[in-house]
């Protein structure tokens, strides 16, 4: 699926944005969900799994035994909602030789967080301004990695 800049910026913090972070920042991949559970045939969706899970059979051992498995079943990191988790995203971006700057602008009762990411040359600058730092970090990271 090809994402646009506007689609990324429109995403709400939470499971769906975290799944995009998992896939594009941390290299998670999508596998087909199980077609059978303990009671027989079941609904099957794609499921995104971390790189440490090397086969569908291994992933199925960790999944709930009954019913439909949600796409983001393994994505419970809270990258887009929790600042301590968002620092994992910052560290990943830094490991890619990109610079990360995070600013907080307060205007009376309102706060805006800017995350600025650039690669060596100033022409490649990505900025995300959001109401929370984790959201700003995650959206800027996605824009930078996807070259949007």
mmCIF file of C-alpha atoms in Angstrom:
data_model
loop_
_atom_site.group_PDB
_atom_site.id
_atom_site.type_symbol
_atom_site.label_atom_id
_atom_site.label_comp_id
_atom_site.label_asym_id
_atom_site.label_seq_id
_atom_site.Cartn_x
_atom_site.Cartn_y
_atom_site.Cartn_z
ATOM 1 C CA UNK A 1 0.000 0.000 0.000
ATOM 2 C CA UNK A 2 1.379 3.381 -0.999
ATOM 3 C CA UNK A 3 0.828 6.113 1.544
ATOM 4 C CA UNK A 4 0.707 9.828 0.859
ATOM 5 C CA UNK A 5 1.992 12.610 3.087
ATOM 6 C CA UNK A 6 -1.591 13.702 3.744
ATOM 7 C CA UNK A 7 -2.676 10.192 4.789
ATOM 8 C CA UNK A 8 0.165 9.901 7.286
ATOM 9 C CA UNK A 9 -0.495 13.339 8.784
ATOM 10 C CA UNK A 10 -4.219 12.542 9.077
ATOM 11 C CA UNK A 11 -3.682 9.312 11.074
ATOM 12 C CA UNK A 12 -4.734 9.435 14.711
ATOM 13 C CA UNK A 13 -2.213 8.233 17.306
ATOM 14 C CA UNK A 14 -2.832 4.624 18.241
ATOM 15 C CA UNK A 15 -2.834 1.130 16.841
ATOM 16 C CA UNK A 16 -3.009 1.956 13.118
ATOM 17 C CA UNK A 17 -0.206 4.546 13.257
ATOM 18 C CA UNK A 18 1.854 2.168 15.434
ATOM 19 C CA UNK A 19 1.389 -0.582 12.823
ATOM 20 C CA UNK A 20 2.818 1.761 10.165
ATOM 21 C CA UNK A 21 5.767 2.510 12.465
ATOM 22 C CA UNK A 22 6.289 -1.225 13.013
ATOM 23 C CA UNK A 23 6.336 -1.912 9.278
ATOM 24 C CA UNK A 24 8.258 1.062 7.904
ATOM 25 C CA UNK A 25 10.584 1.979 10.785
ATOM 26 C CA UNK A 26 11.251 -1.339 12.523
ATOM 27 C CA UNK A 27 10.948 -3.739 9.566
ATOM 28 C CA UNK A 28 7.952 -5.778 10.720
ATOM 29 C CA UNK A 29 6.187 -7.746 7.978
ATOM 30 C CA UNK A 30 2.699 -8.866 7.194
ATOM 31 C CA UNK A 31 1.768 -12.563 7.147
ATOM 32 C CA UNK A 32 -1.502 -14.336 6.415
ATOM 33 C CA UNK A 33 -3.407 -15.102 9.608
ATOM 34 C CA UNK A 34 -4.408 -18.645 10.530
ATOM 35 C CA UNK A 35 -7.328 -20.193 8.658
ATOM 36 C CA UNK A 36 -8.108 -22.622 11.499
ATOM 37 C CA UNK A 37 -8.390 -22.296 15.255
ATOM 38 C CA UNK A 38 -9.176 -24.920 17.881
ATOM 39 C CA UNK A 39 -12.810 -25.037 16.740
ATOM 40 C CA UNK A 40 -12.092 -25.378 13.014
ATOM 41 C CA UNK A 41 -12.159 -22.779 10.204
ATOM 42 C CA UNK A 42 -11.988 -19.112 11.254
ATOM 43 C CA UNK A 43 -11.810 -15.634 9.744
ATOM 44 C CA UNK A 44 -8.336 -14.831 8.495
ATOM 45 C CA UNK A 45 -6.712 -11.445 8.066
ATOM 46 C CA UNK A 46 -3.147 -10.375 7.537
ATOM 47 C CA UNK A 47 -1.211 -9.928 10.783
ATOM 48 C CA UNK A 48 1.898 -7.776 11.177
ATOM 49 C CA UNK A 49 4.701 -9.558 13.055
ATOM 50 C CA UNK A 50 8.089 -8.455 14.396
ATOM 51 C CA UNK A 51 11.303 -9.579 12.682
ATOM 52 C CA UNK A 52 12.029 -11.899 15.628
ATOM 53 C CA UNK A 53 9.129 -14.110 14.519
ATOM 54 C CA UNK A 54 10.528 -16.038 11.590
ATOM 55 C CA UNK A 55 7.577 -18.146 10.441
ATOM 56 C CA UNK A 56 3.797 -18.139 10.372
ATOM 57 C CA UNK A 57 3.793 -21.298 12.486
ATOM 58 C CA UNK A 58 5.782 -19.509 15.201
ATOM 59 C CA UNK A 59 3.414 -16.519 15.071
ATOM 60 C CA UNK A 60 0.380 -18.797 15.390
ATOM 61 C CA UNK A 61 1.775 -20.211 18.628
ATOM 62 C CA UNK A 62 1.547 -16.734 20.185
ATOM 63 C CA UNK A 63 -1.902 -15.847 18.830
ATOM 64 C CA UNK A 64 -5.180 -16.268 20.587
ATOM 65 C CA UNK A 65 -6.683 -19.656 19.803
ATOM 66 C CA UNK A 66 -10.186 -18.537 18.826
ATOM 67 C CA UNK A 67 -11.802 -16.153 16.412
ATOM 68 C CA UNK A 68 -10.579 -13.367 14.180
ATOM 69 C CA UNK A 69 -7.007 -12.181 14.722
ATOM 70 C CA UNK A 70 -6.609 -8.379 14.414
ATOM 71 C CA UNK A 71 -3.943 -7.009 12.050
ATOM 72 C CA UNK A 72 -2.055 -5.255 14.871
ATOM 73 C CA UNK A 73 -2.251 -8.174 17.343
ATOM 74 C CA UNK A 74 1.503 -7.958 18.103
ATOM 75 C CA UNK A 75 1.743 -4.153 17.947
ATOM 76 C CA UNK A 76 1.437 -3.119 21.576
ATOM 77 C CA UNK A 77 4.367 -0.721 21.799
ATOM 78 C CA UNK A 78 2.518 2.609 21.992
ATOM 79 C CA UNK A 79 5.079 4.391 19.821
ATOM 80 C CA UNK A 80 2.616 7.119 18.818
ATOM 81 C CA UNK A 81 1.116 7.649 22.287
ATOM 82 C CA UNK A 82 3.889 7.101 24.846
ATOM 83 C CA UNK A 83 7.001 9.305 24.933
ATOM 84 C CA UNK A 84 9.271 6.597 26.349
ATOM 85 C CA UNK A 85 8.292 4.301 23.463
ATOM 86 C CA UNK A 86 8.634 7.125 20.942
ATOM 87 C CA UNK A 87 12.318 7.386 21.873
ATOM 88 C CA UNK A 88 12.801 3.962 20.259
ATOM 89 C CA UNK A 89 11.668 5.598 17.013
ATOM 90 C CA UNK A 90 14.095 8.498 17.566
ATOM 91 C CA UNK A 91 16.968 6.053 18.168
ATOM 92 C CA UNK A 92 16.083 4.139 14.997
ATOM 93 C CA UNK A 93 16.060 7.330 12.917
ATOM 94 C CA UNK A 94 19.410 8.416 14.389
ATOM 95 C CA UNK A 95 20.862 4.985 13.517
ATOM 96 C CA UNK A 96 19.961 5.754 9.879
ATOM 97 C CA UNK A 97 22.308 8.779 9.980
ATOM 98 C CA UNK A 98 19.474 11.288 10.154
ATOM 99 C CA UNK A 99 19.361 14.207 12.585
ATOM 100 C CA UNK A 100 16.317 14.599 14.839
ATOM 101 C CA UNK A 101 15.287 17.807 16.579
ATOM 102 C CA UNK A 102 12.211 18.076 18.801
ATOM 103 C CA UNK A 103 10.774 21.403 19.893
ATOM 104 C CA UNK A 104 7.862 22.411 22.085
ATOM 105 C CA UNK A 105 6.073 25.670 21.371
ATOM 106 C CA UNK A 106 3.627 26.846 24.006
ATOM 107 C CA UNK A 107 1.131 29.550 23.255
ATOM 108 C CA UNK A 108 -0.847 30.298 26.418
ATOM 109 C CA UNK A 109 -2.691 27.026 27.111
ATOM 110 C CA UNK A 110 -1.834 25.332 23.801
ATOM 111 C CA UNK A 111 1.307 23.318 23.172
ATOM 112 C CA UNK A 112 2.591 22.148 19.814
ATOM 113 C CA UNK A 113 5.461 19.746 19.337
ATOM 114 C CA UNK A 114 7.643 19.970 16.242
ATOM 115 C CA UNK A 115 9.790 17.082 15.124
ATOM 116 C CA UNK A 116 12.332 18.005 12.457
ATOM 117 C CA UNK A 117 14.299 15.260 10.717
ATOM 118 C CA UNK A 118 16.954 15.795 8.081
ATOM 119 C CA UNK A 119 19.680 13.836 6.377
ATOM 120 C CA UNK A 120 23.023 15.588 6.215
ATOM 121 C CA UNK A 121 21.982 18.023 3.540
ATOM 122 C CA UNK A 122 19.464 20.675 4.461
ATOM 123 C CA UNK A 123 17.391 20.177 1.288
ATOM 124 C CA UNK A 124 15.925 16.956 2.723
ATOM 125 C CA UNK A 125 14.009 18.277 5.735
ATOM 126 C CA UNK A 126 10.825 16.742 7.131
ATOM 127 C CA UNK A 127 8.699 18.502 9.740
ATOM 128 C CA UNK A 128 5.700 17.298 11.696
ATOM 129 C CA UNK A 129 3.854 19.615 14.091
ATOM 130 C CA UNK A 130 1.394 17.830 16.397
ATOM 131 C CA UNK A 131 -0.258 18.217 19.795
ATOM 132 C CA UNK A 132 1.919 15.516 21.402
ATOM 133 C CA UNK A 133 5.610 14.714 21.058
ATOM 134 C CA UNK A 134 5.115 10.973 20.324
ATOM 135 C CA UNK A 135 2.710 11.742 17.491
ATOM 136 C CA UNK A 136 5.060 14.370 16.021
ATOM 137 C CA UNK A 137 8.023 11.967 16.237
ATOM 138 C CA UNK A 138 6.176 9.060 14.609
ATOM 139 C CA UNK A 139 4.707 11.065 11.764
ATOM 140 C CA UNK A 140 8.006 12.813 10.986
ATOM 141 C CA UNK A 141 9.826 9.467 11.070
ATOM 142 C CA UNK A 142 7.382 7.919 8.603
ATOM 143 C CA UNK A 143 7.616 10.931 6.282
ATOM 144 C CA UNK A 144 11.424 10.806 6.398
ATOM 145 C CA UNK A 145 11.773 7.047 5.828
ATOM 146 C CA UNK A 146 9.179 7.022 3.032
ATOM 147 C CA UNK A 147 10.736 10.130 1.418
ATOM 148 C CA UNK A 148 7.466 12.078 1.483
#
